[in-house]
PDB file of C-alpha atoms and ligand atoms in Angstrom:
ATOM      1  CA  MET A  19      81.016  50.942 146.973  1.00  0.00           C
ATOM      2  CA  ASP A  20      77.998  53.238 146.676  1.00  0.00           C
ATOM      3  CA  ASN A  21      77.460  55.138 149.913  1.00  0.00           C
ATOM      4  CA  LEU A  22      79.724  57.075 152.223  1.00  0.00           C
ATOM      5  CA  LEU A  23      78.721  59.120 155.246  1.00  0.00           C
ATOM      6  CA  LEU A  24      80.954  62.004 156.264  1.00  0.00           C
ATOM      7  CA  ILE A  25      80.342  63.446 159.709  1.00  0.00           C
ATOM      8  CA  ASN A  26      82.049  66.791 160.285  1.00  0.00           C
ATOM      9  CA  ALA A  27      82.347  68.180 163.802  1.00  0.00           C
ATOM     10  CA  SER A  28      84.668  71.125 163.094  1.00  0.00           C
ATOM     11  CA  MET A  29      83.096  74.569 163.107  1.00  0.00           C
ATOM     12  CA  ARG A  30      85.926  75.941 160.930  1.00  0.00           C
ATOM     13  CA  GLY A  31      84.327  75.032 157.616  1.00  0.00           C
ATOM     14  CA  SER A  32      86.728  75.054 154.683  1.00  0.00           C
ATOM     15  CA  ALA A  33      89.569  76.138 157.033  1.00  0.00           C
ATOM     16  CA  SER A  34      89.328  72.839 158.921  1.00  0.00           C
ATOM     17  CA  ILE A  35      92.439  70.736 158.406  1.00  0.00           C
ATOM     18  CA  GLY A  36      90.532  67.610 159.398  1.00  0.00           C
ATOM     19  CA  LEU A  37      87.696  68.266 156.955  1.00  0.00           C
ATOM     20  CA  ARG A  38      90.203  68.973 154.177  1.00  0.00           C
ATOM     21  CA  LEU A  39      91.877  65.605 154.755  1.00  0.00           C
ATOM     22  CA  ALA A  40      88.454  63.931 154.825  1.00  0.00           C
ATOM     23  CA  SER A  41      87.691  65.519 151.429  1.00  0.00           C
ATOM     24  CA  GLU A  42      90.945  64.116 150.048  1.00  0.00           C
ATOM     25  CA  MET A  43      89.909  60.688 151.339  1.00  0.00           C
ATOM     26  CA  VAL A  44      86.542  60.994 149.610  1.00  0.00           C
ATOM     27  CA  ASP A  45      88.238  62.003 146.332  1.00  0.00           C
ATOM     28  CA  CYS A  46      90.522  59.006 146.674  1.00  0.00           C
ATOM     29  CA  ILE A  47      87.610  56.571 146.988  1.00  0.00           C
ATOM     30  CA  ARG A  48      85.838  58.292 144.074  1.00  0.00           C
ATOM     31  CA  GLN A  49      88.795  57.550 141.802  1.00  0.00           C
ATOM     32  CA  ARG A  50      87.874  53.872 142.015  1.00  0.00           C
ATOM     33  CA  HIS A  51      84.153  54.176 142.715  1.00  0.00           C
ATOM     34  CA  ALA A  52      82.843  56.926 140.447  1.00  0.00           C
ATOM     35  CA  GLN A  53      79.243  56.182 141.466  1.00  0.00           C
ATOM     36  CA  LEU A  54      79.985  56.962 145.135  1.00  0.00           C
ATOM     37  CA  LYS A  55      77.245  58.952 146.850  1.00  0.00           C
ATOM     38  CA  VAL A  56      78.457  61.093 149.743  1.00  0.00           C
ATOM     39  CA  THR A  57      76.178  62.252 152.528  1.00  0.00           C
ATOM     40  CA  LEU A  58      77.727  65.132 154.431  1.00  0.00           C
ATOM     41  CA  ARG A  59      76.329  65.537 157.919  1.00  0.00           C
ATOM     42  CA  ASP A  60      77.905  68.819 158.973  1.00  0.00           C
ATOM     43  CA  LEU A  61      77.219  69.120 162.685  1.00  0.00           C
ATOM     44  CA  ALA A  62      78.603  72.670 162.827  1.00  0.00           C
ATOM     45  CA  ALA A  63      77.061  74.192 159.687  1.00  0.00           C
ATOM     46  CA  ALA A  64      73.663  72.623 160.418  1.00  0.00           C
ATOM     47  CA  PRO A  65      73.476  72.026 164.186  1.00  0.00           C
ATOM     48  CA  LEU A  66      71.267  69.177 165.371  1.00  0.00           C
ATOM     49  CA  ALA A  67      68.207  69.873 167.498  1.00  0.00           C
ATOM     50  CA  PRO A  68      68.849  69.567 171.226  1.00  0.00           C
ATOM     51  CA  LEU A  69      67.456  66.483 172.922  1.00  0.00           C
ATOM     52  CA  SER A  70      63.899  66.962 174.153  1.00  0.00           C
ATOM     53  CA  ALA A  71      62.182  65.886 177.353  1.00  0.00           C
ATOM     54  CA  GLY A  72      59.975  63.649 175.201  1.00  0.00           C
ATOM     55  CA  TYR A  73      63.042  61.921 173.762  1.00  0.00           C
ATOM     56  CA  ALA A  74      64.462  61.313 177.244  1.00  0.00           C
ATOM     57  CA  THR A  75      61.183  59.804 178.418  1.00  0.00           C
ATOM     58  CA  ALA A  76      60.719  57.710 175.272  1.00  0.00           C
ATOM     59  CA  LEU A  77      64.144  56.109 175.799  1.00  0.00           C
ATOM     60  CA  THR A  78      63.067  54.770 179.182  1.00  0.00           C
ATOM     61  CA  ARG A  79      59.985  53.083 177.688  1.00  0.00           C
ATOM     62  CA  LEU A  80      59.456  50.657 174.840  1.00  0.00           C
ATOM     63  CA  THR A  81      58.531  53.468 172.455  1.00  0.00           C
ATOM     64  CA  PRO A  82      58.225  52.274 168.835  1.00  0.00           C
ATOM     65  CA  ALA A  83      60.833  53.584 166.391  1.00  0.00           C
ATOM     66  CA  HIS A  84      58.097  55.190 164.229  1.00  0.00           C
ATOM     67  CA  ASP A  85      56.946  57.434 167.107  1.00  0.00           C
ATOM     68  CA  PRO A  86      57.327  61.109 166.060  1.00  0.00           C
ATOM     69  CA  VAL A  87      59.627  61.693 169.035  1.00  0.00           C
ATOM     70  CA  PHE A  88      62.280  59.707 167.143  1.00  0.00           C
ATOM     71  CA  THR A  89      61.834  61.375 163.740  1.00  0.00           C
ATOM     72  CA  HIS A  90      65.104  63.290 163.897  1.00  0.00           C
ATOM     73  CA  SER A  91      67.022  60.383 165.406  1.00  0.00           C
ATOM     74  CA  GLU A  92      65.659  58.040 162.708  1.00  0.00           C
ATOM     75  CA  VAL A  93      67.027  60.292 159.940  1.00  0.00           C
ATOM     76  CA  LEU A  94      70.499  60.160 161.490  1.00  0.00           C
ATOM     77  CA  VAL A  95      70.357  56.413 162.179  1.00  0.00           C
ATOM     78  CA  SER A  96      69.213  55.771 158.583  1.00  0.00           C
ATOM     79  CA  GLU A  97      72.231  57.697 157.285  1.00  0.00           C
ATOM     80  CA  LEU A  98      74.435  55.440 159.375  1.00  0.00           C
ATOM     81  CA  GLU A  99      72.688  52.247 158.302  1.00  0.00           C
ATOM     82  CA  ARG A 100      72.904  53.184 154.626  1.00  0.00           C
ATOM     83  CA  CYS A 101      76.625  53.969 154.502  1.00  0.00           C
ATOM     84  CA  GLU A 102      79.268  51.429 153.587  1.00  0.00           C
ATOM     85  CA  VAL A 103      82.096  53.588 154.870  1.00  0.00           C
ATOM     86  CA  LEU A 104      81.870  56.110 157.665  1.00  0.00           C
ATOM     87  CA  LEU A 105      84.281  59.055 157.913  1.00  0.00           C
ATOM     88  CA  ILE A 106      84.279  61.226 161.005  1.00  0.00           C
ATOM     89  CA  ALA A 107      86.310  64.434 160.997  1.00  0.00           C
ATOM     90  CA  THR A 108      86.479  65.804 164.519  1.00  0.00           C
ATOM     91  CA  PRO A 109      88.634  68.249 166.421  1.00  0.00           C
ATOM     92  CA  MET A 110      89.621  67.490 170.000  1.00  0.00           C
ATOM     93  CA  HIS A 111      87.785  69.874 172.321  1.00  0.00           C
ATOM     94  CA  ASN A 112      89.016  69.890 175.897  1.00  0.00           C
ATOM     95  CA  PHE A 113      90.473  66.398 175.618  1.00  0.00           C
ATOM     96  CA  SER A 114      87.294  64.871 174.218  1.00  0.00           C
ATOM     97  CA  VAL A 115      84.692  65.131 171.451  1.00  0.00           C
ATOM     98  CA  PRO A 116      83.124  68.531 170.588  1.00  0.00           C
ATOM     99  CA  ALA A 117      79.643  69.079 172.011  1.00  0.00           C
ATOM    100  CA  ALA A 118      78.149  68.864 168.500  1.00  0.00           C
ATOM    101  CA  LEU A 119      79.519  65.339 168.040  1.00  0.00           C
ATOM    102  CA  LYS A 120      78.336  64.314 171.503  1.00  0.00           C
ATOM    103  CA  LEU A 121      74.833  65.439 170.534  1.00  0.00           C
ATOM    104  CA  TRP A 122      74.984  63.324 167.343  1.00  0.00           C
ATOM    105  CA  ILE A 123      76.020  60.354 169.512  1.00  0.00           C
ATOM    106  CA  ASP A 124      73.039  60.939 171.812  1.00  0.00           C
ATOM    107  CA  HIS A 125      70.738  60.919 168.770  1.00  0.00           C
ATOM    108  CA  VAL A 126      72.107  57.717 167.222  1.00  0.00           C
ATOM    109  CA  LEU A 127      73.187  55.535 170.143  1.00  0.00           C
ATOM    110  CA  ARG A 128      69.660  54.570 171.098  1.00  0.00           C
ATOM    111  CA  ILE A 129      68.561  51.629 173.218  1.00  0.00           C
ATOM    112  CA  HIS A 130      66.269  49.108 171.422  1.00  0.00           C
ATOM    113  CA  ARG A 131      67.220  50.698 168.083  1.00  0.00           C
ATOM    114  CA  THR A 132      71.000  50.713 167.572  1.00  0.00           C
ATOM    115  CA  PHE A 133      71.943  48.659 170.637  1.00  0.00           C
ATOM    116  CA  ILE A 134      70.379  46.359 173.175  1.00  0.00           C
ATOM    117  CA  ALA A 135      71.324  45.949 176.814  1.00  0.00           C
ATOM    118  CA  GLY A 136      71.774  42.288 177.752  1.00  0.00           C
ATOM    119  CA  PRO A 137      73.064  40.465 180.807  1.00  0.00           C
ATOM    120  CA  ASP A 138      76.638  40.838 179.570  1.00  0.00           C
ATOM    121  CA  GLY A 139      76.364  44.492 178.620  1.00  0.00           C
ATOM    122  CA  LYS A 140      75.364  46.532 175.593  1.00  0.00           C
ATOM    123  CA  VAL A 141      75.383  44.920 172.156  1.00  0.00           C
ATOM    124  CA  GLY A 142      75.397  46.905 168.904  1.00  0.00           C
ATOM    125  CA  LEU A 143      72.768  46.265 166.247  1.00  0.00           C
ATOM    126  CA  LEU A 144      74.452  47.851 163.223  1.00  0.00           C
ATOM    127  CA  GLY A 145      76.386  45.724 160.773  1.00  0.00           C
ATOM    128  CA  ASP A 146      80.116  46.330 160.906  1.00  0.00           C
ATOM    129  CA  ARG A 147      81.783  48.473 158.219  1.00  0.00           C
ATOM    130  CA  PRO A 148      85.003  50.478 157.998  1.00  0.00           C
ATOM    131  CA  VAL A 149      85.110  53.662 160.022  1.00  0.00           C
ATOM    132  CA  TYR A 150      87.864  56.266 159.708  1.00  0.00           C
ATOM    133  CA  VAL A 151      88.102  58.915 162.412  1.00  0.00           C
ATOM    134  CA  ILE A 152      90.293  61.949 161.732  1.00  0.00           C
ATOM    135  CA  VAL A 153      91.141  63.649 165.004  1.00  0.00           C
ATOM    136  CA  SER A 154      92.653  67.138 164.765  1.00  0.00           C
ATOM    137  CA  SER A 155      94.184  68.841 167.769  1.00  0.00           C
ATOM    138  CA  GLY A 156      96.034  72.050 168.458  1.00  0.00           C
ATOM    139  CA  GLY A 157      98.569  70.272 170.663  1.00  0.00           C
ATOM    140  CA  PHE A 158      99.941  66.763 171.100  1.00  0.00           C
ATOM    141  CA  HIS A 159      98.419  63.864 173.032  1.00  0.00           C
ATOM    142  CA  ARG A 160     100.618  60.988 171.858  1.00  0.00           C
ATOM    143  CA  GLY A 161     104.318  60.180 172.117  1.00  0.00           C
ATOM    144  CA  ALA A 162     107.131  62.176 173.693  1.00  0.00           C
ATOM    145  CA  ARG A 163     105.495  65.557 172.941  1.00  0.00           C
ATOM    146  CA  ALA A 164     102.198  64.642 174.654  1.00  0.00           C
ATOM    147  CA  ARG A 165     101.168  67.220 177.228  1.00  0.00           C
ATOM    148  CA  GLN A 166      97.521  66.241 177.632  1.00  0.00           C
ATOM    149  CA  PRO A 167      95.343  63.147 177.887  1.00  0.00           C
ATOM    150  CA  ASP A 168      93.203  61.852 175.030  1.00  0.00           C
ATOM    151  CA  PHE A 169      89.735  60.900 176.250  1.00  0.00           C
ATOM    152  CA  LEU A 170      88.333  61.326 172.745  1.00  0.00           C
ATOM    153  CA  SER A 171      89.735  58.156 171.147  1.00  0.00           C
ATOM    154  CA  PRO A 172      88.797  55.564 173.809  1.00  0.00           C
ATOM    155  CA  TYR A 173      85.390  57.175 174.251  1.00  0.00           C
ATOM    156  CA  LEU A 174      84.568  57.317 170.537  1.00  0.00           C
ATOM    157  CA  ARG A 175      85.897  53.777 169.984  1.00  0.00           C
ATOM    158  CA  HIS A 176      83.601  52.555 172.752  1.00  0.00           C
ATOM    159  CA  VAL A 177      80.604  54.424 171.346  1.00  0.00           C
ATOM    160  CA  LEU A 178      81.188  53.056 167.838  1.00  0.00           C
ATOM    161  CA  GLY A 179      81.705  49.555 169.243  1.00  0.00           C
ATOM    162  CA  THR A 180      78.404  49.824 171.127  1.00  0.00           C
ATOM    163  CA  LEU A 181      76.725  50.630 167.800  1.00  0.00           C
ATOM    164  CA  GLY A 182      78.300  47.452 166.379  1.00  0.00           C
ATOM    165  CA  LEU A 183      81.130  49.201 164.516  1.00  0.00           C
ATOM    166  CA  GLN A 184      84.422  47.478 165.351  1.00  0.00           C
ATOM    167  CA  ASP A 185      86.483  48.139 162.205  1.00  0.00           C
ATOM    168  CA  VAL A 186      87.583  51.573 163.390  1.00  0.00           C
ATOM    169  CA  HIS A 187      90.762  53.395 162.335  1.00  0.00           C
ATOM    170  CA  PHE A 188      91.948  56.560 164.041  1.00  0.00           C
ATOM    171  CA  VAL A 189      94.110  59.035 162.120  1.00  0.00           C
ATOM    172  CA  TYR A 190      95.692  61.895 164.030  1.00  0.00           C
ATOM    173  CA  LEU A 191      96.497  65.464 163.002  1.00  0.00           C
ATOM    174  CA  GLU A 192      98.383  66.840 165.995  1.00  0.00           C
ATOM    175  CA  GLY A 193     100.109  70.116 166.773  1.00  0.00           C
ATOM    176  CA  LEU A 194      97.951  72.119 164.360  1.00  0.00           C
ATOM    177  CA  ALA A 195      98.094  75.264 166.517  1.00  0.00           C
ATOM    178  CA  ILE A 196     101.898  75.557 166.266  1.00  0.00           C
ATOM    179  CA  ASN A 197     102.461  76.922 162.752  1.00  0.00           C
ATOM    180  CA  GLU A 198     101.981  76.150 159.040  1.00  0.00           C
ATOM    181  CA  GLN A 199     105.012  73.847 159.013  1.00  0.00           C
ATOM    182  CA  ALA A 200     103.469  71.744 161.780  1.00  0.00           C
ATOM    183  CA  VAL A 201     100.200  71.564 159.834  1.00  0.00           C
ATOM    184  CA  LEU A 202     102.082  70.359 156.763  1.00  0.00           C
ATOM    185  CA  ALA A 203     104.033  67.795 158.796  1.00  0.00           C
ATOM    186  CA  ALA A 204     100.849  66.483 160.435  1.00  0.00           C
ATOM    187  CA  THR A 205      98.914  66.165 157.173  1.00  0.00           C
ATOM    188  CA  THR A 206     101.849  64.536 155.359  1.00  0.00           C
ATOM    189  CA  GLN A 207     102.191  61.987 158.169  1.00  0.00           C
ATOM    190  CA  ALA A 208      98.431  61.320 158.205  1.00  0.00           C
ATOM    191  CA  ARG A 209      98.377  60.792 154.415  1.00  0.00           C
ATOM    192  CA  LEU A 210     101.203  58.255 154.761  1.00  0.00           C
ATOM    193  CA  VAL A 211      99.354  56.356 157.490  1.00  0.00           C
ATOM    194  CA  LEU A 212      96.157  56.339 155.404  1.00  0.00           C
ATOM    195  CA  ALA A 213      98.011  55.190 152.293  1.00  0.00           C
ATOM    196  CA  GLY A 214      98.610  51.914 154.137  1.00  0.00           C
ATOM    197  CA  HIS A 215      94.893  51.212 153.708  1.00  0.00           C
ATOM    198  CA  PRO A 216      93.941  49.944 150.222  1.00  0.00           C
ATOM    199  CA  LEU A 217      91.085  52.476 149.925  1.00  0.00           C
ATOM    200  CA  PHE A 218      93.506  55.385 150.273  1.00  0.00           C
ATOM    201  CA  ALA A 219      96.664  54.100 148.585  1.00  0.00           C
ATOM    202  CA  GLU A 220      96.757  57.137 146.269  1.00  0.00           C
ATOM    203  CA  LEU A 221      97.272  59.471 149.245  1.00  0.00           C
ATOM    204  CA  ALA A 222     100.928  58.394 149.336  1.00  0.00           C
ATOM    205  CA  ALA A 223     101.621  60.695 146.363  1.00  0.00           C
ATOM    206  CA  PRO A 224     102.156  64.330 147.412  1.00  0.00           C
ATOM    207  CA  ALA A 225      99.024  66.470 146.968  1.00  0.00           C
TER     208      ALA A 225
HETATM  209  C1  FMN B  30      86.719  74.783 172.557  1.00  0.00           C
HETATM  210  C2  FMN B  30      88.031  74.238 172.052  1.00  0.00           C
HETATM  211  C3  FMN B  30      88.705  73.322 172.813  1.00  0.00           C
HETATM  212  C4  FMN B  30      89.907  72.807 172.383  1.00  0.00           C
HETATM  213  N1  FMN B  30      90.520  71.861 173.128  1.00  0.00           N
HETATM  214  C5  FMN B  30      91.685  71.327 172.706  1.00  0.00           C
HETATM  215  C6  FMN B  30      92.330  70.318 173.464  1.00  0.00           C
HETATM  216  O1  FMN B  30      91.862  69.854 174.485  1.00  0.00           O
HETATM  217  N2  FMN B  30      93.501  69.848 173.003  1.00  0.00           N
HETATM  218  C7  FMN B  30      94.084  70.307 171.838  1.00  0.00           C
HETATM  219  O2  FMN B  30      95.154  69.842 171.484  1.00  0.00           O
HETATM  220  N3  FMN B  30      93.462  71.237 171.085  1.00  0.00           N
HETATM  221  C8  FMN B  30      92.291  71.760 171.488  1.00  0.00           C
HETATM  222  N4  FMN B  30      91.649  72.695 170.720  1.00  0.00           N
HETATM  223  C9  FMN B  30      92.221  73.057 169.406  1.00  0.00           C
HETATM  224  C10 FMN B  30      91.548  72.301 168.272  1.00  0.00           C
HETATM  225  O3  FMN B  30      91.554  70.914 168.504  1.00  0.00           O
HETATM  226  C11 FMN B  30      92.296  72.605 166.994  1.00  0.00           C
HETATM  227  O4  FMN B  30      92.064  73.958 166.667  1.00  0.00           O
HETATM  228  C12 FMN B  30      91.943  71.705 165.854  1.00  0.00           C
HETATM  229  O5  FMN B  30      93.030  71.663 165.023  1.00  0.00           O
HETATM  230  C13 FMN B  30      90.825  72.175 164.990  1.00  0.00           C
HETATM  231  O6  FMN B  30      90.670  71.231 163.938  1.00  0.00           O
HETATM  232  P1  FMN B  30      90.246  71.660 162.458  1.00  0.00           P
HETATM  233  O7  FMN B  30      91.397  72.383 161.801  1.00  0.00           O
HETATM  234  O8  FMN B  30      89.955  70.355 161.763  1.00  0.00           O
HETATM  235  O9  FMN B  30      89.057  72.535 162.609  1.00  0.00           O
HETATM  236  C14 FMN B  30      90.450  73.229 171.138  1.00  0.00           C
HETATM  237  C15 FMN B  30      89.753  74.160 170.358  1.00  0.00           C
HETATM  238  C16 FMN B  30      88.556  74.659 170.803  1.00  0.00           C
HETATM  239  C17 FMN B  30      87.821  75.633 169.941  1.00  0.00           C
END
């Protein structure tokens, strides 16, 4: 394995619990693949340009991919195409993806480039590869303690599927706003879940 893309959507930098777990996952892969190159696309530290009127118009026409209007989108799509594993670390913001991640989606999920629309619906053009999505939330959205819906997971799964990415694994860090004990419990549980995947077996050992 040579290339990994890490998308971060938390604006909390090194304080982000999700980004910290993602870094542990990267270290884990590096133990077996020392040559691993990691591209960090930090959507909070380096915000993407907003979508332009030209981009919106170009999407409704058969605009060639090399048109300057797609320059920024092409950079992001190339990062996706190049990676063999995709990690996405994202908080839940108001039951769904943060605006920064939604903007990334609008730059990469592009008709005639990363998907086509056929008679039976939209079909992804990217080759499949493993995707791990770390979702951090202040409260709970699963199980008996759930007090809110989760629109993030089904939405992001659908988006990734429309790109052609079906091998998607969600890992949840819930209840992070409660206290330090809850953070520890959530990260320990997430490490255990991840350790069930061969790439992250080493995460079973306490950090
Ligand atoms: C604008 C905003 C909206 C949020 N919405 C939710 C929410 O709907 N549900 C929830 O459980 N937590 C919500 N949170 C809390 C974050 O998901 C939580 O702080 C998360 O742990 C941050 O992840 P990080 O430590 O990886 O940065 C929200 C936080 C912000 C800033």
